[in-house]
Coordinates of N, CA and C and ligand atoms in Angstrom, one line a residue:
M23 N -3.7 26.8 -53.2 CA -4.0 26.0 -52.0 C -5.5 25.7 -51.9
R24 N -5.9 24.4 -51.7 CA -7.3 24.1 -51.6 C -7.8 24.2 -50.1
I25 N -8.8 24.9 -49.9 CA -9.3 25.1 -48.5 C -10.7 24.7 -48.4
L26 N -11.0 24.0 -47.3 CA -12.4 23.6 -47.0 C -12.8 24.2 -45.6
V27 N -13.9 24.9 -45.6 CA -14.5 25.4 -44.3 C -15.6 24.5 -43.9
V28 N -15.3 23.8 -42.7 CA -16.3 22.9 -42.2 C -16.9 23.6 -40.9
F29 N -18.2 23.6 -40.8 CA -18.8 24.3 -39.7 C -20.1 23.6 -39.2
Y30 N -20.4 23.8 -37.9 CA -21.7 23.4 -37.4 C -22.3 24.7 -36.9
S31 N -23.6 24.8 -37.2 CA -24.3 26.0 -36.8 C -25.8 25.7 -36.4
H32 N -26.2 26.1 -35.2 CA -27.6 25.7 -34.8 C -28.5 26.9 -35.2
S33 N -28.1 28.1 -35.0 CA -29.0 29.2 -35.2 C -28.5 30.2 -36.3
G34 N -27.4 29.9 -37.0 CA -27.1 30.6 -38.2 C -25.8 31.5 -38.1
R35 N -25.4 31.8 -36.9 CA -24.3 32.8 -36.8 C -23.0 32.2 -37.3
T36 N -22.7 31.0 -36.9 CA -21.4 30.3 -37.3 C -21.5 30.1 -38.9
R37 N -22.7 29.8 -39.4 CA -22.8 29.7 -40.8 C -22.5 31.0 -41.6
Q38 N -22.9 32.1 -41.0 CA -22.7 33.4 -41.5 C -21.1 33.7 -41.6
V39 N -20.5 33.4 -40.5 CA -19.0 33.6 -40.4 C -18.3 32.7 -41.4
A40 N -18.8 31.4 -41.4 CA -18.1 30.5 -42.3 C -18.2 30.9 -43.8
A41 N -19.4 31.5 -44.1 CA -19.6 31.9 -45.5 C -18.7 33.1 -45.8
E42 N -18.5 34.0 -44.8 CA -17.6 35.1 -45.1 C -16.1 34.7 -45.2
I43 N -15.7 33.7 -44.4 CA -14.3 33.2 -44.5 C -14.2 32.5 -45.8
A44 N -15.1 31.7 -46.2 CA -15.0 31.0 -47.5 C -15.0 32.0 -48.6
R45 N -15.7 33.0 -48.6 CA -15.7 34.1 -49.6 C -14.3 34.7 -49.7
R46 N -13.8 35.0 -48.6 CA -12.5 35.7 -48.6 C -11.3 34.8 -49.1
C47 N -11.5 33.5 -48.8 CA -10.4 32.5 -49.1 C -10.6 31.7 -50.4
G48 N -11.8 31.9 -51.0 CA -12.1 31.1 -52.2 C -12.2 29.6 -51.8
A49 N -12.8 29.3 -50.6 CA -12.9 28.0 -50.1 C -14.2 27.3 -50.4
D50 N -14.2 25.9 -50.4 CA -15.4 25.1 -50.4 C -16.0 25.1 -48.9
M51 N -17.3 24.7 -48.8 CA -17.9 24.7 -47.5 C -18.5 23.3 -47.3
E52 N -18.5 22.9 -46.0 CA -19.2 21.7 -45.6 C -19.9 22.0 -44.3
E53 N -21.3 21.8 -44.3 CA -22.0 22.0 -43.0 C -22.2 20.7 -42.3
V54 N -21.8 20.6 -41.0 CA -22.0 19.4 -40.2 C -23.5 19.4 -39.7
L55 N -24.2 18.3 -40.0 CA -25.6 18.3 -39.6 C -25.8 17.2 -38.5
D56 N -26.4 17.6 -37.4 CA -26.8 16.7 -36.4 C -27.8 15.7 -36.9
A57 N -27.6 14.4 -36.7 CA -28.5 13.4 -37.3 C -29.8 13.2 -36.4
R58 N -29.8 13.9 -35.2 CA -30.9 13.7 -34.3 C -31.9 14.9 -34.5
P59 N -33.2 14.6 -34.6 CA -34.1 15.7 -34.7 C -34.0 16.6 -33.4
S60 N -34.1 17.9 -33.6 CA -34.0 18.8 -32.4 C -34.8 20.0 -32.6
A61 N -35.4 20.4 -31.5 CA -36.2 21.7 -31.5 C -36.5 22.1 -30.0
G62 N -36.6 23.4 -29.8 CA -37.1 23.9 -28.6 C -36.1 23.8 -27.4
A63 N -36.8 23.8 -26.2 CA -36.0 23.8 -25.0 C -35.3 22.5 -24.8
C64 N -35.9 21.4 -25.2 CA -35.2 20.1 -25.0 C -33.9 20.1 -25.8
A65 N -33.9 20.6 -27.0 CA -32.7 20.6 -27.8 C -31.6 21.4 -27.1
A66 N -32.0 22.6 -26.5 CA -31.0 23.4 -25.9 C -30.4 22.7 -24.6
L67 N -31.3 22.1 -23.9 CA -30.8 21.4 -22.7 C -29.9 20.2 -23.1
R68 N -30.3 19.5 -24.2 CA -29.5 18.4 -24.7 C -28.1 18.9 -25.1
S69 N -28.1 20.1 -25.8 CA -26.8 20.7 -26.2 C -25.9 21.0 -25.1
I70 N -26.4 21.5 -24.0 CA -25.6 21.8 -22.8 C -25.1 20.5 -22.2
W71 N -26.0 19.6 -22.1 CA -25.6 18.3 -21.5 C -24.5 17.6 -22.3
D72 N -24.7 17.6 -23.7 CA -23.7 17.1 -24.6 C -22.3 17.7 -24.3
S73 N -22.4 19.1 -24.2 CA -21.1 19.8 -24.0 C -20.4 19.4 -22.7
L74 N -21.2 19.4 -21.6 CA -20.7 19.1 -20.3 C -20.1 17.7 -20.2
T75 N -20.7 16.7 -21.0 CA -20.3 15.3 -20.9 C -19.3 15.0 -22.0
G76 N -19.1 15.9 -22.9 CA -18.1 15.6 -24.1 C -18.8 14.6 -25.0
A77 N -20.1 14.6 -25.2 CA -20.8 13.6 -26.0 C -20.3 13.7 -27.5
V78 N -20.5 12.6 -28.2 CA -20.2 12.4 -29.6 C -21.4 11.9 -30.3
P79 N -22.4 12.9 -30.7 CA -23.6 12.4 -31.3 C -23.5 12.0 -32.7
P80 N -24.5 11.3 -33.2 CA -24.4 10.9 -34.7 C -24.6 12.2 -35.6
I81 N -23.9 12.2 -36.7 CA -24.0 13.3 -37.6 C -24.3 12.7 -39.0
E82 N -24.9 13.6 -39.9 CA -25.1 13.1 -41.3 C -23.7 12.9 -42.0
T83 N -23.7 12.0 -42.9 CA -22.4 11.7 -43.6 C -22.0 13.0 -44.4
P84 N -20.7 13.4 -44.2 CA -20.3 14.6 -44.9 C -20.2 14.4 -46.4
S85 N -20.3 15.4 -47.2 CA -20.3 15.2 -48.7 C -18.9 15.4 -49.3
R86 N -18.0 16.0 -48.5 CA -16.6 16.3 -49.0 C -15.6 15.5 -48.2
D87 N -14.5 15.2 -48.9 CA -13.4 14.5 -48.2 C -12.3 15.5 -47.8
P88 N -12.1 15.7 -46.5 CA -11.1 16.7 -46.1 C -9.7 16.4 -46.5
A89 N -9.5 15.1 -46.8 CA -8.1 14.7 -47.3 C -7.8 15.3 -48.7
D90 N -8.8 15.8 -49.4 CA -8.6 16.4 -50.7 C -8.2 17.9 -50.6
Y91 N -8.0 18.4 -49.3 CA -7.7 19.8 -49.1 C -6.4 20.0 -48.4
D92 N -5.7 21.1 -48.7 CA -4.5 21.4 -48.0 C -4.7 21.9 -46.6
L93 N -5.9 22.6 -46.4 CA -6.2 23.2 -45.2 C -7.7 23.1 -44.9
V94 N -8.0 22.6 -43.7 CA -9.4 22.5 -43.2 C -9.6 23.5 -42.1
I95 N -10.6 24.4 -42.3 CA -10.9 25.4 -41.3 C -12.2 24.9 -40.6
L96 N -12.1 24.7 -39.3 CA -13.2 24.1 -38.5 C -13.8 25.3 -37.7
G97 N -15.2 25.4 -37.8 CA -15.9 26.5 -37.1 C -17.0 25.9 -36.3
T98 N -17.1 26.4 -35.0 CA -18.1 25.9 -34.1 C -18.6 27.0 -33.2
P99 N -19.9 26.9 -32.8 CA -20.3 27.8 -31.7 C -19.8 27.3 -30.4
A100 N -19.6 28.2 -29.4 CA -19.2 27.7 -28.1 C -20.5 27.2 -27.4
W101 N -20.4 26.0 -26.9 CA -21.5 25.5 -26.1 C -21.0 25.2 -24.7
A102 N -21.5 25.9 -23.7 CA -20.9 25.8 -22.3 C -19.4 25.8 -22.4
W103 N -18.9 26.8 -23.1 CA -17.4 27.0 -23.2 C -16.7 25.9 -23.9
R104 N -17.4 25.0 -24.6 CA -16.7 23.9 -25.3 C -17.1 23.8 -26.7
V105 N -16.5 22.9 -27.4 CA -16.9 22.7 -28.9 C -18.3 22.1 -28.9
A106 N -19.1 22.6 -29.9 CA -20.5 22.0 -30.1 C -20.3 20.6 -30.4
S107 N -21.2 19.7 -29.8 CA -21.0 18.3 -29.9 C -21.0 17.7 -31.3
P108 N -21.8 18.2 -32.3 CA -21.8 17.7 -33.6 C -20.4 17.9 -34.3
M109 N -19.8 19.1 -34.0 CA -18.4 19.4 -34.5 C -17.4 18.4 -33.9
R110 N -17.6 18.1 -32.6 CA -16.7 17.1 -32.0 C -16.8 15.8 -32.7
S111 N -18.0 15.4 -33.1 CA -18.2 14.1 -33.8 C -17.5 14.2 -35.1
Y112 N -17.6 15.3 -35.8 CA -17.0 15.4 -37.2 C -15.5 15.3 -37.0
V113 N -14.9 16.0 -36.1 CA -13.4 16.0 -35.9 C -13.0 14.6 -35.6
M114 N -13.7 14.0 -34.6 CA -13.2 12.6 -34.2 C -13.3 11.6 -35.4
G115 N -14.3 11.8 -36.2 CA -14.4 10.9 -37.4 C -13.5 11.2 -38.5
N116 N -12.9 12.4 -38.5 CA -12.1 12.7 -39.7 C -10.6 13.1 -39.4
V117 N -10.2 13.0 -38.2 CA -9.0 13.6 -37.7 C -7.8 13.1 -38.6
L118 N -7.8 11.9 -39.0 CA -6.7 11.3 -39.8 C -6.7 11.9 -41.2
R119 N -7.7 12.6 -41.6 CA -7.8 13.1 -42.9 C -7.5 14.6 -43.1
F120 N -7.0 15.2 -41.9 CA -6.7 16.6 -42.0 C -5.2 16.8 -42.2
R121 N -4.8 17.6 -43.2 CA -3.4 18.0 -43.4 C -3.0 19.1 -42.4
R122 N -3.6 20.2 -42.6 CA -3.4 21.3 -41.7 C -4.8 21.9 -41.3
V123 N -4.9 22.5 -40.1 CA -6.2 23.0 -39.6 C -6.1 24.5 -39.2
A124 N -7.2 25.1 -39.2 CA -7.4 26.4 -38.5 C -8.8 26.4 -37.8
F125 N -8.9 27.2 -36.8 CA -10.2 27.2 -36.1 C -10.9 28.5 -36.0
F126 N -12.2 28.5 -36.0 CA -12.9 29.7 -35.5 C -14.1 29.3 -34.7
C127 N -14.5 30.3 -33.8 CA -15.5 30.0 -32.9 C -16.4 31.2 -32.7
T128 N -17.7 31.0 -32.7 CA -18.6 32.1 -32.4 C -19.2 31.9 -31.0
Q129 N -19.4 33.0 -30.4 CA -20.0 32.9 -29.0 C -20.7 34.2 -28.6
A130 N -21.5 34.1 -27.5 CA -22.2 35.3 -27.1 C -21.3 36.3 -26.5
G131 N -20.2 35.8 -25.8 CA -19.3 36.8 -25.3 C -18.8 36.4 -23.9
S132 N -18.8 35.1 -23.5 CA -18.5 34.7 -22.2 C -17.0 34.6 -22.0
G133 N -16.2 34.9 -23.0 CA -14.7 34.8 -22.9 C -14.3 33.6 -23.6
K134 N -12.9 33.5 -23.8 CA -12.4 32.5 -24.8 C -12.7 31.0 -24.3
G135 N -12.4 30.7 -23.1 CA -12.7 29.4 -22.6 C -11.8 28.3 -23.4
P136 N -12.1 27.1 -23.2 CA -11.3 26.0 -23.7 C -11.6 25.5 -25.1
V137 N -12.4 26.2 -25.9 CA -12.8 25.7 -27.2 C -11.6 25.3 -28.1
F138 N -10.7 26.2 -28.2 CA -9.5 26.0 -29.1 C -8.6 24.9 -28.5
S139 N -8.4 24.9 -27.2 CA -7.5 23.8 -26.7 C -8.2 22.5 -26.9
E140 N -9.5 22.4 -26.8 CA -10.2 21.1 -27.1 C -10.0 20.7 -28.5
L141 N -10.2 21.7 -29.4 CA -10.0 21.3 -30.9 C -8.5 20.9 -31.2
R142 N -7.6 21.6 -30.5 CA -6.2 21.2 -30.7 C -5.9 19.8 -30.3
R143 N -6.5 19.5 -29.1 CA -6.3 18.1 -28.6 C -7.0 17.1 -29.5
L144 N -8.2 17.4 -30.0 CA -8.9 16.4 -30.9 C -8.2 16.3 -32.2
C145 N -7.6 17.4 -32.7 CA -6.9 17.3 -34.0 C -5.5 16.8 -33.9
H146 N -4.9 16.8 -32.7 CA -3.5 16.4 -32.5 C -2.6 17.3 -33.3
Q147 N -2.9 18.6 -33.5 CA -2.0 19.5 -34.1 C -2.4 21.0 -33.8
T148 N -1.4 21.8 -34.0 CA -1.6 23.3 -33.7 C -2.2 23.9 -34.9
P149 N -3.2 24.8 -34.7 CA -3.8 25.4 -35.9 C -2.9 26.5 -36.5
V150 N -3.1 26.7 -37.8 CA -2.3 27.8 -38.4 C -2.8 29.1 -38.1
S151 N -4.1 29.2 -37.7 CA -4.7 30.5 -37.4 C -6.0 30.2 -36.6
T152 N -6.4 31.1 -35.7 CA -7.6 31.0 -34.9 C -8.4 32.3 -34.9
L153 N -9.7 32.3 -34.8 CA -10.5 33.5 -34.8 C -11.7 33.3 -33.8
F154 N -11.8 34.2 -32.9 CA -13.0 34.2 -32.0 C -13.9 35.3 -32.5
V155 N -15.2 35.0 -32.6 CA -16.2 36.1 -33.0 C -17.3 36.1 -32.0
T156 N -17.5 37.3 -31.4 CA -18.6 37.5 -30.5 C -19.8 38.1 -31.2
E157 N -21.0 38.0 -30.6 CA -22.1 38.6 -31.2 C -21.9 40.1 -31.5
T158 N -21.3 40.8 -30.6 CA -21.1 42.2 -30.7 C -20.2 42.5 -31.9
S159 N -19.1 41.7 -32.0 CA -18.1 42.0 -33.1 C -18.7 41.7 -34.4
L160 N -19.7 40.7 -34.5 CA -20.3 40.3 -35.7 C -21.3 41.4 -36.2
A161 N -21.9 42.1 -35.2 CA -22.9 43.1 -35.6 C -22.2 44.4 -36.0
E162 N -20.9 44.5 -35.7 CA -20.2 45.8 -35.8 C -19.3 45.8 -37.1
P163 N -19.7 46.4 -38.2 CA -19.0 46.3 -39.4 C -17.6 46.8 -39.4
T164 N -17.3 47.7 -38.4 CA -15.9 48.2 -38.3 C -14.9 47.1 -37.7
Q165 N -15.4 46.1 -37.2 CA -14.6 45.1 -36.6 C -14.1 44.1 -37.6
Q166 N -13.5 44.6 -38.6 CA -13.0 43.7 -39.7 C -11.6 43.2 -39.5
E167 N -10.8 43.9 -38.7 CA -9.4 43.6 -38.6 C -9.1 42.1 -38.2
P168 N -9.8 41.6 -37.1 CA -9.6 40.2 -36.8 C -9.8 39.2 -38.0
F169 N -10.8 39.5 -38.8 CA -11.1 38.7 -40.0 C -9.9 38.7 -40.9
Q170 N -9.4 40.0 -41.1 CA -8.3 40.2 -42.1 C -7.1 39.5 -41.6
N171 N -6.8 39.6 -40.3 CA -5.6 38.9 -39.8 C -5.7 37.4 -39.9
F172 N -6.9 36.9 -39.6 CA -7.1 35.5 -39.6 C -6.9 34.9 -41.0
T173 N -7.5 35.6 -42.0 CA -7.3 35.1 -43.4 C -5.9 35.3 -43.9
K174 N -5.3 36.4 -43.5 CA -3.9 36.7 -43.9 C -3.0 35.5 -43.4
R175 N -3.2 35.1 -42.2 CA -2.3 34.0 -41.6 C -2.6 32.7 -42.4
L176 N -3.9 32.5 -42.8 CA -4.2 31.3 -43.5 C -3.5 31.3 -44.9
M177 N -3.5 32.4 -45.5 CA -3.0 32.4 -46.9 C -1.5 32.4 -46.9
S178 N -0.8 32.8 -45.8 CA 0.6 32.7 -45.7 C 1.1 31.4 -45.1
A179 N 0.2 30.5 -44.7 CA 0.6 29.3 -44.0 C 1.2 28.3 -45.0
Ligands
FMN29 C1 -26.4 25.2 -25.7 C2 -25.7 26.5 -25.8 C3 -24.6 26.8 -25.0 C4 -23.9 28.1 -25.2 N1 -22.8 28.3 -24.4 C5 -22.2 29.5 -24.6 C6 -21.0 29.8 -23.8 O1 -20.5 29.0 -23.0 N2 -20.4 31.0 -24.0 C7 -20.9 31.9 -24.9 O2 -20.3 33.0 -25.0 N3 -22.0 31.7 -25.7 C8 -22.6 30.5 -25.5 N4 -23.7 30.2 -26.3 C9 -24.1 31.2 -27.4 C10 -23.6 30.7 -28.7 O3 -22.2 30.2 -28.7 C11 -23.6 31.8 -29.8 O4 -24.9 32.4 -29.8 C12 -23.2 31.3 -31.1 O5 -22.8 32.4 -31.9 C13 -24.3 30.5 -31.8 O6 -23.9 30.1 -33.0 P1 -24.9 29.5 -34.1 O7 -25.9 30.6 -34.4 O8 -24.1 29.2 -35.3 O9 -25.6 28.3 -33.6 C14 -24.4 29.0 -26.2 C15 -25.5 28.7 -27.0 C16 -26.2 27.5 -26.8 C17 -27.4 27.2 -27.7

């Protein structure tokens, strides 16, 4: 089974989780890049505004075609309880090219919120597996079970 892990990461946590999932599944990786320059407090405020308004910002052209893969795993940080806007742009631009999908989300710990329901709606399909990762669980090496369950469900899908 060919698997592609597609992720957006502003400060590196989602990238770290994406790399671990890709390592466990033998998957290729694609990082979604915001095409707008961003830094500092203005970028953070814009991110929150984007999330609250459901914005679809410009992103760099992806290098891989998701249609070449049996499964696309989409990873995003939670921004104001929603999908990070560059990932929203990626999904909306590629939705017709996904065969099957799985989702993961990193967040500080505010609770699950509507991230996965938004991704489900954008993808028009139910994910084969989902994974929420909080900052605490990422820092704690004994919290490996959710990772194992997530990848086990992927491989048996
Ligand atoms: C603009 C913005 C909004 C955020 N909103 C939430 C939130 O609603 N709930 C939460 O638990 N964490 C929230 N966070 C924290 C991030 O989701 C969390 O730190 C995530 O792991 C960052 O991923 P990254 O390092 O890949 O960018 C927010 C962070 C930013 C920058």
